[in-house]
């Protein structure tokens, strides 16, 4: 080969290197409108440049609020594992840095933002999150998390640069109640698992965790005045699985942990049906005066408290008093579903009496949609799951509605015919089906003003551990979170699926065992039972 052609080759090689390095910017995060944010924000304006988070970035908290300072530390802790940065959290008593800071401040913003909305402003020099309340700052942090590179979710230090595209996000929720429900009765989940679930929910701006604490198969909350409820009634689970219960200390710790992430715990004691665990623990609660055996099957609708006995109401008073004392949130859920062996003429006065007990404890009552047959008092809330007629009747009786349509919101429904876990009595709920509905047009006669929000229940007849929980919950709950947060007019199935696809890398990095419809060999845990 001649010298000339070698020089040619060399020049070609050099120019190719130069070309590729010019055409490929080192920082791919320049366009904020390109980021996959879930739930989708109300508005995103891109500024076209980027901010670089580094070891010297400071978290600057305006004012002396201990709560805001705590949120500042929460943010620092969130950033630390993947970046290795130990960001300083400083307050206004120290001097405000000139640049390279994340500024957290509560100030009087537009009233439509409410206390949960936020403004996230990112320039080349700094970042600020403003809100009307601390929960807004917390939600803004969840968005910031999603506009950082996906590796931010890694549990160990990553060697890379941490760019964030500049721009402004203005955002607030459509519904005040955005919940998940976990059935810890059919299968028990220890407090540590519940905390992990809380972390996952907070990332998508959900603000309620409803715990289904009692059912035929198990009583899961320590009740000091009726100790056999947990000693005996909490001792087993579906198919003879390991039982368990939360001590009152553990329950309080769950409540405290959830509150730090702006999640309200709503405890449910299901009655008058779904009570076999209680009936098996105390013979006096039975009409026959005899206690049945513990139940580990999955049938529903066969048990009832005796609605005519005085002792039944003493029992309920004691249970709800202890529960209310440990529950700072405004609601107590009393179930009320599927009481197939309770006569309607007994059911109605029963629910009325229970409602008075809840009110006497300073709480608002929530019940499944069957409670609409009773005389609902102001502030009582109806949770729709099965019968649209019940929800309509609830609205006629001036109750607010929580929407949990089983054929769209139930996380225990199978994705499709080959899903091993789950049930299918309400039909298959694939990713499209879970996402593609609007609360305000779901039931004729029920509009946005009647709806408190939406909730995604996970019943656990077939779900025994966190791996299985994650598989059924993710990604469907992300779609539900978006339905609760984002205006219907901004939601679009295809756009959602593109964002979800991008977001799935984050789930992977977090180690969440999510359902991937494109995987040929789905990473589904074997159904055990
Ligand atoms: C119906 S939804 C139930 C639960 C079951 C669930 C299974 C509701 C209020 N009651 O007891 O666990 O179906 O999907």
Short mmCIF file of C-alpha atoms and ligand atoms in Angstrom, two decimals:
data_model
loop_
_atom_site.label_atom_id
_atom_site.label_comp_id
_atom_site.label_asym_id
_atom_site.label_seq_id
_atom_site.Cartn_x
_atom_site.Cartn_y
_atom_site.Cartn_z
CA UNK A 1 0.00 0.00 0.00
CA UNK A 2 1.37 3.40 -0.93
CA UNK A 3 2.21 6.07 1.59
CA UNK A 4 -0.38 8.31 -0.01
CA UNK A 5 -3.22 5.88 0.51
CA UNK A 6 -2.12 5.29 4.09
CA UNK A 7 -2.28 9.03 4.76
CA UNK A 8 -5.70 9.03 3.15
CA UNK A 9 -6.89 6.24 5.38
CA UNK A 10 -5.50 7.97 8.41
CA UNK A 11 -7.27 11.24 7.58
CA UNK A 12 -10.52 9.39 6.96
CA UNK A 13 -10.19 7.67 10.31
CA UNK A 14 -9.53 10.94 12.18
CA UNK A 15 -12.41 12.73 10.49
CA UNK A 16 -14.76 9.87 11.35
CA UNK A 17 -13.80 10.09 14.99
CA UNK A 18 -14.30 13.85 14.95
CA UNK A 19 -17.64 13.51 13.20
CA UNK A 20 -19.02 10.98 15.64
CA UNK A 21 -17.89 12.99 18.63
CA UNK A 22 -19.50 16.13 17.17
CA UNK A 23 -22.76 14.52 16.21
CA UNK A 24 -23.14 12.74 19.51
CA UNK A 25 -23.40 15.23 22.35
CA UNK A 26 -21.83 14.04 25.56
CA UNK A 27 -24.96 15.00 27.45
CA UNK A 28 -28.19 13.51 26.14
CA UNK A 29 -30.32 15.35 28.71
CA UNK A 30 -31.06 18.67 27.03
CA UNK A 31 -34.78 18.45 26.40
CA UNK A 32 -37.05 18.32 29.42
CA UNK A 33 -40.09 17.65 27.25
CA UNK A 34 -38.48 14.37 26.21
CA UNK A 35 -38.39 12.93 29.70
CA UNK A 36 -40.76 10.09 30.56
CA UNK A 37 -42.58 11.35 33.64
CA UNK A 38 -45.24 9.21 35.34
CA UNK A 39 -47.83 10.40 36.23
CA UNK A 40 -47.70 12.91 33.37
CA UNK A 41 -47.43 16.50 34.68
CA UNK A 42 -49.95 19.21 33.88
CA UNK A 43 -47.35 21.24 31.96
CA UNK A 44 -43.71 20.94 30.96
CA UNK A 45 -41.72 23.77 29.34
CA UNK A 46 -38.22 22.94 28.12
CA UNK A 47 -35.38 25.51 28.24
CA UNK A 48 -33.00 23.45 26.07
CA UNK A 49 -29.92 23.20 28.25
CA UNK A 50 -28.93 21.24 31.31
CA UNK A 51 -27.99 21.38 34.99
CA UNK A 52 -25.26 19.15 36.31
CA UNK A 53 -25.70 17.70 39.76
CA UNK A 54 -22.33 17.12 41.40
CA UNK A 55 -20.74 16.54 44.78
CA UNK A 56 -20.84 20.27 45.54
CA UNK A 57 -24.56 20.74 44.87
CA UNK A 58 -26.30 21.91 48.02
CA UNK A 59 -29.86 21.38 49.14
CA UNK A 60 -31.04 24.74 50.39
CA UNK A 61 -34.18 24.77 52.55
CA UNK A 62 -35.97 28.07 52.96
CA UNK A 63 -37.08 28.97 56.48
CA UNK A 64 -36.88 27.15 59.75
CA UNK A 65 -39.46 24.47 59.11
CA UNK A 66 -38.34 21.18 60.63
CA UNK A 67 -40.64 19.35 58.23
CA UNK A 68 -39.07 20.92 55.18
CA UNK A 69 -35.63 20.21 56.54
CA UNK A 70 -36.63 16.58 56.88
CA UNK A 71 -37.71 16.57 53.23
CA UNK A 72 -34.33 18.08 52.35
CA UNK A 73 -32.62 15.15 54.05
CA UNK A 74 -35.00 12.73 52.35
CA UNK A 75 -33.82 14.17 49.01
CA UNK A 76 -30.17 13.92 50.01
CA UNK A 77 -30.67 10.28 51.02
CA UNK A 78 -32.41 9.55 47.74
CA UNK A 79 -29.51 10.94 45.74
CA UNK A 80 -26.70 9.39 47.78
CA UNK A 81 -26.54 5.66 46.93
CA UNK A 82 -26.25 5.98 43.14
CA UNK A 83 -24.16 9.17 42.99
CA UNK A 84 -22.06 8.69 46.08
CA UNK A 85 -22.65 12.41 46.78
CA UNK A 86 -23.24 13.39 50.35
CA UNK A 87 -25.15 16.58 49.56
CA UNK A 88 -25.19 19.20 52.29
CA UNK A 89 -28.63 20.29 53.46
CA UNK A 90 -28.61 23.90 54.65
CA UNK A 91 -31.28 26.30 55.82
CA UNK A 92 -31.83 30.03 55.43
CA UNK A 93 -29.86 30.71 58.58
CA UNK A 94 -26.81 29.97 56.45
CA UNK A 95 -25.91 32.07 53.40
CA UNK A 96 -27.71 31.20 50.19
CA UNK A 97 -25.18 29.88 47.67
CA UNK A 98 -24.84 31.70 44.32
CA UNK A 99 -25.39 28.66 42.18
CA UNK A 100 -25.37 24.87 42.16
CA UNK A 101 -28.17 24.35 44.65
CA UNK A 102 -31.58 22.71 44.92
CA UNK A 103 -33.85 25.20 46.60
CA UNK A 104 -36.93 23.93 48.48
CA UNK A 105 -39.47 26.53 49.44
CA UNK A 106 -43.07 26.80 50.55
CA UNK A 107 -44.62 30.00 49.27
CA UNK A 108 -48.05 31.29 48.29
CA UNK A 109 -48.47 29.93 44.79
CA UNK A 110 -51.56 29.69 42.56
CA UNK A 111 -54.47 28.21 44.51
CA UNK A 112 -55.15 25.60 41.79
CA UNK A 113 -51.89 23.93 42.87
CA UNK A 114 -53.53 23.14 46.22
CA UNK A 115 -51.17 21.77 48.87
CA UNK A 116 -50.10 18.83 46.72
CA UNK A 117 -49.10 20.67 43.53
CA UNK A 118 -45.60 22.05 42.86
CA UNK A 119 -43.45 24.03 40.49
CA UNK A 120 -40.13 22.51 39.55
CA UNK A 121 -37.82 25.04 37.93
CA UNK A 122 -34.50 23.89 36.51
CA UNK A 123 -31.91 26.26 35.05
CA UNK A 124 -28.26 25.71 34.16
CA UNK A 125 -27.31 27.14 37.54
CA UNK A 126 -29.79 25.74 40.00
CA UNK A 127 -33.03 23.94 40.71
CA UNK A 128 -35.99 25.07 42.75
CA UNK A 129 -39.09 23.29 43.96
CA UNK A 130 -41.90 25.55 45.18
CA UNK A 131 -45.23 24.49 46.61
CA UNK A 132 -48.03 25.60 48.90
CA UNK A 133 -47.42 22.70 51.28
CA UNK A 134 -44.72 20.19 52.17
CA UNK A 135 -46.55 17.42 50.32
CA UNK A 136 -46.16 19.48 47.14
CA UNK A 137 -42.40 19.67 47.68
CA UNK A 138 -42.36 15.92 48.23
CA UNK A 139 -44.20 15.32 44.95
CA UNK A 140 -41.82 17.71 43.16
CA UNK A 141 -38.94 15.58 44.42
CA UNK A 142 -40.54 12.48 42.91
CA UNK A 143 -40.61 14.29 39.56
CA UNK A 144 -37.01 15.45 39.94
CA UNK A 145 -36.09 11.83 40.55
CA UNK A 146 -37.64 10.86 37.21
CA UNK A 147 -35.81 13.55 35.23
CA UNK A 148 -32.44 12.47 36.59
CA UNK A 149 -30.70 9.69 34.63
CA UNK A 150 -32.35 6.31 35.31
CA UNK A 151 -29.25 5.10 37.15
CA UNK A 152 -30.28 7.34 40.05
CA UNK A 153 -32.39 4.37 41.15
CA UNK A 154 -29.34 2.15 41.56
CA UNK A 155 -28.49 0.97 45.06
CA UNK A 156 -24.74 1.35 44.53
CA UNK A 157 -22.44 4.08 43.23
CA UNK A 158 -22.51 4.59 39.43
CA UNK A 159 -19.58 6.10 37.54
CA UNK A 160 -21.24 8.74 35.41
CA UNK A 161 -22.31 12.38 35.11
CA UNK A 162 -25.67 13.49 36.48
CA UNK A 163 -27.26 15.88 34.02
CA UNK A 164 -30.83 17.14 34.25
CA UNK A 165 -32.55 18.92 31.35
CA UNK A 166 -33.61 22.49 32.13
CA UNK A 167 -37.16 23.79 32.09
CA UNK A 168 -40.22 24.26 34.23
CA UNK A 169 -42.82 21.77 35.36
CA UNK A 170 -46.10 23.05 36.73
CA UNK A 171 -48.15 20.27 38.21
CA UNK A 172 -51.02 19.36 40.51
CA UNK A 173 -53.42 16.42 40.99
CA UNK A 174 -56.95 16.01 39.66
CA UNK A 175 -58.18 13.94 42.56
CA UNK A 176 -57.37 14.35 46.23
CA UNK A 177 -57.57 10.61 46.98
CA UNK A 178 -55.10 8.41 45.09
CA UNK A 179 -54.88 5.09 46.81
CA UNK A 180 -53.76 1.49 46.90
CA UNK A 181 -55.25 -1.26 49.03
CA UNK A 182 -53.36 -4.25 50.36
CA UNK A 183 -55.20 -7.30 51.70
CA UNK A 184 -53.01 -8.56 54.52
CA UNK A 185 -55.68 -10.97 55.75
CA UNK A 186 -55.74 -13.67 53.05
CA UNK A 187 -51.95 -13.66 53.15
CA UNK A 188 -50.01 -11.72 55.72
CA UNK A 189 -47.31 -9.21 54.76
CA UNK A 190 -44.89 -8.21 57.51
CA UNK A 191 -44.46 -4.54 58.44
CA UNK A 192 -41.13 -4.33 56.58
CA UNK A 193 -42.86 -5.40 53.35
CA UNK A 194 -45.61 -2.86 53.87
CA UNK A 195 -42.93 -0.19 54.22
CA UNK A 196 -41.32 -1.30 50.95
CA UNK A 197 -44.72 -1.04 49.31
CA UNK A 198 -45.15 2.47 50.72
CA UNK A 199 -41.83 3.50 49.13
CA UNK A 200 -43.04 2.21 45.76
CA UNK A 201 -46.39 4.00 46.01
CA UNK A 202 -44.88 7.34 47.01
CA UNK A 203 -42.76 7.38 43.84
CA UNK A 204 -45.95 7.77 41.78
CA UNK A 205 -47.51 10.42 44.04
CA UNK A 206 -50.12 8.10 45.56
CA UNK A 207 -51.27 9.37 48.94
CA UNK A 208 -53.37 6.61 50.53
CA UNK A 209 -52.64 3.05 51.62
CA UNK A 210 -55.77 1.18 52.70
CA UNK A 211 -54.95 -1.91 54.76
CA UNK A 212 -57.56 -4.69 54.71
CA UNK A 213 -56.79 -5.88 58.23
CA UNK A 214 -59.44 -8.53 58.83
CA UNK A 215 -61.33 -11.13 56.85
CA UNK A 216 -62.49 -14.73 57.14
CA UNK A 217 -58.92 -16.01 56.90
CA UNK A 218 -57.14 -13.84 59.46
CA UNK A 219 -57.28 -10.99 61.99
CA UNK A 220 -54.12 -8.95 61.54
CA UNK A 221 -54.16 -6.14 64.10
CA UNK A 222 -53.43 -6.52 67.79
CA UNK A 223 -56.60 -5.66 69.69
CA UNK A 224 -55.81 -5.46 73.39
CA UNK A 225 -59.39 -5.71 74.64
CA UNK A 226 -60.07 -8.87 72.61
CA UNK A 227 -56.68 -10.64 72.56
CA UNK A 228 -57.84 -13.94 71.09
CA UNK A 229 -58.53 -12.16 67.79
CA UNK A 230 -54.84 -12.29 66.96
CA UNK A 231 -53.76 -15.21 69.15
CA UNK A 232 -56.23 -17.53 67.46
CA UNK A 233 -57.80 -15.51 64.62
CA UNK A 234 -54.44 -14.33 63.31
CA UNK A 235 -52.74 -17.70 63.41
CA UNK A 236 -53.30 -18.84 59.86
CA UNK A 237 -53.82 -17.71 56.26
CA UNK A 238 -55.18 -19.03 52.95
CA UNK A 239 -54.19 -22.66 52.35
CA UNK A 240 -52.79 -22.92 55.84
CA UNK A 241 -50.12 -20.31 55.03
CA UNK A 242 -48.18 -18.60 57.81
CA UNK A 243 -50.39 -16.28 59.80
CA UNK A 244 -49.32 -13.17 61.64
CA UNK A 245 -50.47 -9.79 62.79
CA UNK A 246 -49.18 -6.28 63.47
CA UNK A 247 -48.61 -5.40 67.09
CA UNK A 248 -49.97 -1.96 67.89
CA UNK A 249 -46.39 -0.68 67.95
CA UNK A 250 -45.76 -2.06 64.46
CA UNK A 251 -48.98 -0.57 63.16
CA UNK A 252 -48.07 2.84 64.58
CA UNK A 253 -44.66 2.55 62.96
CA UNK A 254 -46.28 1.83 59.57
CA UNK A 255 -48.52 4.89 60.05
CA UNK A 256 -45.51 7.06 60.95
CA UNK A 257 -43.43 5.77 58.05
CA UNK A 258 -46.26 6.36 55.59
CA UNK A 259 -46.84 9.88 56.90
CA UNK A 260 -43.22 10.80 56.19
CA UNK A 261 -43.99 10.09 52.55
CA UNK A 262 -47.34 11.87 52.70
CA UNK A 263 -49.34 8.66 52.60
CA UNK A 264 -52.38 8.25 54.85
CA UNK A 265 -53.08 4.80 56.25
CA UNK A 266 -56.75 3.78 56.19
CA UNK A 267 -57.43 0.69 58.29
CA UNK A 268 -60.29 -1.62 57.39
CA UNK A 269 -62.13 -4.00 59.69
CA UNK A 270 -64.55 -5.81 57.40
CA UNK A 271 -68.05 -6.48 58.85
CA UNK A 272 -70.66 -7.87 59.32
CA UNK A 273 -69.54 -10.47 56.73
CA UNK A 274 -65.92 -11.54 56.13
CA UNK A 275 -65.65 -12.16 59.88
CA UNK A 276 -64.87 -15.85 60.30
CA UNK A 277 -61.51 -15.15 61.99
CA UNK A 278 -63.29 -13.09 64.68
CA UNK A 279 -66.16 -15.57 64.98
CA UNK A 280 -63.68 -18.42 65.41
CA UNK A 281 -61.92 -16.50 68.20
CA UNK A 282 -64.99 -15.59 70.30
CA UNK A 283 -68.01 -17.94 70.46
CA UNK A 284 -70.20 -15.18 71.92
CA UNK A 285 -70.11 -13.26 68.64
CA UNK A 286 -71.94 -16.11 66.89
CA UNK A 287 -75.73 -16.49 66.77
CA UNK A 288 -75.25 -20.13 67.71
CA UNK A 289 -72.94 -19.24 70.60
CA UNK A 290 -70.45 -21.67 69.12
CA UNK A 291 -67.19 -20.76 67.44
CA UNK A 292 -66.58 -22.11 63.92
CA UNK A 293 -63.23 -23.56 62.83
CA UNK A 294 -60.62 -21.22 61.39
CA UNK A 295 -61.04 -20.86 57.63
CA UNK A 296 -58.26 -21.14 55.06
CA UNK A 297 -60.21 -21.43 51.80
CA UNK A 298 -61.05 -18.57 49.43
CA UNK A 299 -64.84 -18.60 49.32
CA UNK A 300 -66.59 -15.38 50.26
CA UNK A 301 -69.94 -14.43 51.76
CA UNK A 302 -70.57 -17.21 54.29
CA UNK A 303 -69.89 -15.52 57.64
CA UNK A 304 -71.69 -12.83 59.64
CA UNK A 305 -71.57 -11.24 63.05
CA UNK A 306 -74.85 -11.55 64.94
CA UNK A 307 -76.34 -8.11 64.27
CA UNK A 308 -78.88 -8.48 67.07
CA UNK A 309 -76.59 -9.22 69.98
CA UNK A 310 -75.50 -6.39 72.29
CA UNK A 311 -72.05 -7.97 72.66
CA UNK A 312 -71.48 -7.51 68.92
CA UNK A 313 -71.63 -3.74 69.35
CA UNK A 314 -69.46 -3.80 72.44
CA UNK A 315 -66.93 -5.73 70.36
CA UNK A 316 -67.09 -3.22 67.49
CA UNK A 317 -66.81 -0.27 69.88
CA UNK A 318 -63.69 -1.73 71.47
CA UNK A 319 -62.06 -2.63 68.17
CA UNK A 320 -62.78 0.69 66.49
CA UNK A 321 -61.77 2.70 69.56
CA UNK A 322 -58.35 1.03 69.70
CA UNK A 323 -57.93 1.42 65.95
CA UNK A 324 -58.99 5.07 65.93
CA UNK A 325 -56.57 5.89 68.71
CA UNK A 326 -53.68 4.62 66.59
CA UNK A 327 -54.87 6.15 63.33
CA UNK A 328 -54.29 9.88 62.85
CA UNK A 329 -55.88 9.83 59.37
CA UNK A 330 -59.53 10.90 59.01
CA UNK A 331 -61.00 7.59 57.83
CA UNK A 332 -61.98 4.18 59.19
CA UNK A 333 -63.09 1.60 56.61
CA UNK A 334 -65.74 -0.82 57.86
CA UNK A 335 -65.99 -3.10 54.81
CA UNK A 336 -69.66 -4.01 54.55
CA UNK A 337 -69.22 -6.05 51.32
CA UNK A 338 -70.60 -9.45 50.37
CA UNK A 339 -72.61 -10.04 53.55
CA UNK A 340 -74.59 -12.70 51.73
CA UNK A 341 -75.82 -14.41 54.88
CA UNK A 342 -76.95 -11.23 56.64
CA UNK A 343 -80.58 -10.31 55.95
CA UNK A 344 -81.01 -6.84 54.43
CA UNK A 345 -83.36 -5.93 57.32
CA UNK A 346 -80.49 -6.69 59.71
CA UNK A 347 -77.72 -5.27 57.52
CA UNK A 348 -79.14 -1.74 57.33
CA UNK A 349 -79.50 -1.05 61.07
CA UNK A 350 -76.13 -2.73 61.61
CA UNK A 351 -74.33 -0.35 59.20
CA UNK A 352 -76.20 2.60 60.73
CA UNK A 353 -74.98 1.67 64.20
CA UNK A 354 -71.41 1.10 63.04
CA UNK A 355 -71.47 4.47 61.30
CA UNK A 356 -72.40 6.11 64.62
CA UNK A 357 -69.53 4.32 66.35
CA UNK A 358 -67.07 5.53 63.71
CA UNK A 359 -68.37 9.10 64.07
CA UNK A 360 -68.19 8.90 67.88
CA UNK A 361 -64.49 8.16 67.44
CA UNK A 362 -64.09 11.36 65.44
CA UNK A 363 -63.61 9.57 62.12
CA UNK A 364 -65.33 9.43 58.74
CA UNK A 365 -66.68 6.08 57.62
CA UNK A 366 -65.76 4.43 54.32
CA UNK A 367 -67.52 1.25 53.20
CA UNK A 368 -67.71 -0.90 50.06
CA UNK A 369 -70.61 0.04 47.78
CA UNK A 370 -73.19 -2.19 49.50
CA UNK A 371 -73.35 0.30 52.41
CA UNK A 372 -75.48 2.65 50.27
CA UNK A 373 -78.54 0.72 51.48
CA UNK A 374 -78.02 2.22 54.93
CA UNK A 375 -78.72 5.83 56.01
CA UNK A 376 -75.51 7.53 55.04
CA UNK A 377 -74.47 10.54 57.09
CA UNK A 378 -72.66 13.54 55.66
CA UNK A 379 -68.97 12.77 54.98
CA UNK A 380 -69.48 9.01 54.73
CA UNK A 381 -67.63 7.72 51.67
CA UNK A 382 -68.68 4.88 49.36
CA UNK A 383 -66.07 2.74 47.64
CA UNK A 384 -67.43 1.50 44.32
CA UNK A 385 -66.17 -1.92 43.25
CA UNK A 386 -69.03 -3.87 41.70
CA UNK A 387 -72.46 -2.35 41.18
CA UNK A 388 -72.81 0.99 39.35
CA UNK A 389 -76.35 1.25 40.77
CA UNK A 390 -74.92 1.29 44.28
CA UNK A 391 -72.51 4.07 43.37
CA UNK A 392 -75.37 6.10 41.87
CA UNK A 393 -77.44 5.56 44.98
CA UNK A 394 -74.49 6.74 47.06
CA UNK A 395 -74.33 9.97 45.06
CA UNK A 396 -78.11 10.44 45.50
CA UNK A 397 -77.45 10.15 49.22
CA UNK A 398 -74.77 12.86 48.87
CA UNK A 399 -71.81 10.59 49.55
CA UNK A 400 -68.49 11.00 47.80
CA UNK A 401 -67.30 8.01 45.80
CA UNK A 402 -63.94 6.27 45.59
CA UNK A 403 -63.68 4.38 42.31
CA UNK A 404 -62.22 0.87 42.35
CA UNK A 405 -63.95 -0.76 39.39
CA UNK A 406 -62.97 -4.42 39.66
CA UNK A 407 -62.66 -4.87 35.88
CA UNK A 408 -60.09 -2.04 35.65
CA UNK A 409 -58.62 -1.29 39.05
CA UNK A 410 -58.32 -4.71 40.72
CA UNK A 411 -54.67 -5.65 40.85
CA UNK A 412 -55.49 -9.28 41.65
CA UNK A 413 -57.12 -9.82 38.25
CA UNK A 414 -54.94 -11.75 35.80
CA UNK A 415 -53.34 -9.78 32.94
CA UNK A 416 -54.42 -12.39 30.43
CA UNK A 417 -55.28 -16.07 30.08
CA UNK A 418 -51.70 -17.22 30.67
CA UNK A 419 -51.08 -15.27 33.89
CA UNK A 420 -50.46 -17.87 36.58
CA UNK A 421 -51.22 -15.70 39.60
CA UNK A 422 -54.47 -13.92 40.32
CA UNK A 423 -58.18 -14.40 39.77
CA UNK A 424 -60.35 -13.58 36.77
CA UNK A 425 -63.92 -13.23 37.99
CA UNK A 426 -64.00 -9.57 36.84
CA UNK A 427 -62.19 -10.35 33.58
CA UNK A 428 -58.58 -9.94 32.48
CA UNK A 429 -57.04 -6.56 33.22
CA UNK A 430 -54.13 -5.93 30.87
CA UNK A 431 -52.03 -2.76 30.85
CA UNK A 432 -54.29 -1.01 28.32
CA UNK A 433 -57.47 -1.91 30.19
CA UNK A 434 -56.07 -0.70 33.52
CA UNK A 435 -55.18 2.67 31.98
CA UNK A 436 -57.83 3.37 29.40
CA UNK A 437 -60.78 4.76 31.38
CA UNK A 438 -61.91 8.05 32.82
CA UNK A 439 -63.27 8.32 36.35
CA UNK A 440 -65.71 11.10 35.47
CA UNK A 441 -67.39 9.19 32.63
CA UNK A 442 -67.30 5.68 34.05
CA UNK A 443 -70.74 5.63 35.67
CA UNK A 444 -73.69 7.59 34.23
CA UNK A 445 -74.76 10.34 36.60
CA UNK A 446 -71.45 10.43 38.46
CA UNK A 447 -69.14 13.30 37.60
CA UNK A 448 -65.87 14.68 38.85
CA UNK A 449 -67.42 16.62 41.73
CA UNK A 450 -68.85 13.39 43.20
CA UNK A 451 -65.55 11.54 43.07
CA UNK A 452 -63.04 11.65 45.89
CA UNK A 453 -60.54 9.67 43.88
CA UNK A 454 -59.49 6.22 42.80
CA UNK A 455 -58.00 3.20 44.55
CA UNK A 456 -56.26 0.04 43.32
CA UNK A 457 -56.95 -2.97 45.56
CA UNK A 458 -54.66 -5.99 45.73
CA UNK A 459 -56.58 -8.94 47.16
CA UNK A 460 -54.17 -11.65 48.13
CA UNK A 461 -55.94 -15.00 47.85
CA UNK A 462 -53.22 -16.04 45.36
CA UNK A 463 -50.47 -13.58 46.29
CA UNK A 464 -48.07 -14.77 48.97
CA UNK A 465 -44.92 -12.62 48.87
CA UNK A 466 -43.37 -9.38 47.59
CA UNK A 467 -42.14 -10.87 44.32
CA UNK A 468 -45.71 -11.88 43.46
CA UNK A 469 -47.12 -8.61 44.73
CA UNK A 470 -44.76 -6.63 42.49
CA UNK A 471 -45.68 -8.72 39.48
CA UNK A 472 -49.40 -8.03 39.90
CA UNK A 473 -49.02 -4.38 40.93
CA UNK A 474 -46.47 -3.19 38.37
CA UNK A 475 -46.95 -1.65 35.97
CA UNK A 476 -50.73 -1.40 36.29
CA UNK A 477 -50.67 0.81 39.36
CA UNK A 478 -48.56 3.38 37.50
CA UNK A 479 -51.45 3.74 35.06
CA UNK A 480 -53.88 4.13 37.95
CA UNK A 481 -51.61 6.75 39.53
CA UNK A 482 -51.77 8.71 36.28
CA UNK A 483 -55.57 8.43 36.13
CA UNK A 484 -55.77 9.89 39.63
CA UNK A 485 -53.25 12.67 39.02
CA UNK A 486 -53.31 13.79 35.38
CA UNK A 487 -56.24 15.60 33.72
CA UNK A 488 -58.18 13.23 31.42
CA UNK A 489 -57.63 15.66 28.54
CA UNK A 490 -53.84 15.15 28.76
CA UNK A 491 -53.97 11.39 28.93
CA UNK A 492 -53.43 9.19 25.91
CA UNK A 493 -52.87 5.44 25.88
CA UNK A 494 -50.13 5.43 23.23
CA UNK A 495 -48.23 8.29 24.80
CA UNK A 496 -48.52 6.54 28.18
CA UNK A 497 -47.15 3.30 26.77
CA UNK A 498 -44.15 5.04 25.24
CA UNK A 499 -43.34 6.64 28.59
CA UNK A 500 -43.95 3.38 30.44
CA UNK A 501 -41.59 1.53 28.13
CA UNK A 502 -38.83 4.04 28.85
CA UNK A 503 -39.66 4.01 32.54
CA UNK A 504 -39.42 0.23 32.76
CA UNK A 505 -35.60 0.52 32.90
CA UNK A 506 -36.03 2.31 36.20
CA UNK A 507 -38.21 -0.49 37.56
CA UNK A 508 -35.51 -2.93 36.48
CA UNK A 509 -32.78 -0.93 38.23
CA UNK A 510 -34.92 -0.70 41.36
CA UNK A 511 -35.24 -4.49 41.27
CA UNK A 512 -39.04 -4.45 40.99
CA UNK A 513 -40.36 -7.69 39.53
CA UNK A 514 -42.76 -6.04 37.08
CA UNK A 515 -44.87 -7.71 34.40
CA UNK A 516 -43.45 -7.08 30.92
CA UNK A 517 -45.94 -7.94 28.20
CA UNK A 518 -43.15 -8.04 25.59
CA UNK A 519 -41.01 -10.56 27.40
CA UNK A 520 -41.19 -13.97 25.77
CA UNK A 521 -40.42 -15.73 28.98
CA UNK A 522 -42.30 -13.70 31.49
CA UNK A 523 -40.52 -13.39 34.77
CA UNK A 524 -43.57 -14.56 36.60
CA UNK A 525 -43.22 -16.28 39.91
CA UNK A 526 -44.79 -19.73 39.94
CA UNK A 527 -48.20 -19.70 41.60
CA UNK A 528 -47.67 -21.70 44.77
CA UNK A 529 -51.16 -22.65 45.66
C1 LIG B 1 -64.30 -9.44 46.10
S1 LIG B 1 -64.04 -6.53 46.40
C2 LIG B 1 -64.10 -9.09 47.42
C3 LIG B 1 -62.94 -9.65 48.15
C4 LIG B 1 -62.19 -10.64 47.32
C5 LIG B 1 -62.06 -10.11 45.91
C6 LIG B 1 -61.22 -10.97 45.03
C7 LIG B 1 -64.72 -6.84 47.69
C8 LIG B 1 -65.25 -5.69 48.38
N1 LIG B 1 -64.80 -8.11 48.08
O1 LIG B 1 -63.37 -10.23 49.36
O2 LIG B 1 -60.94 -10.82 47.89
O3 LIG B 1 -63.34 -9.99 45.36
O4 LIG B 1 -60.99 -10.35 43.81
#
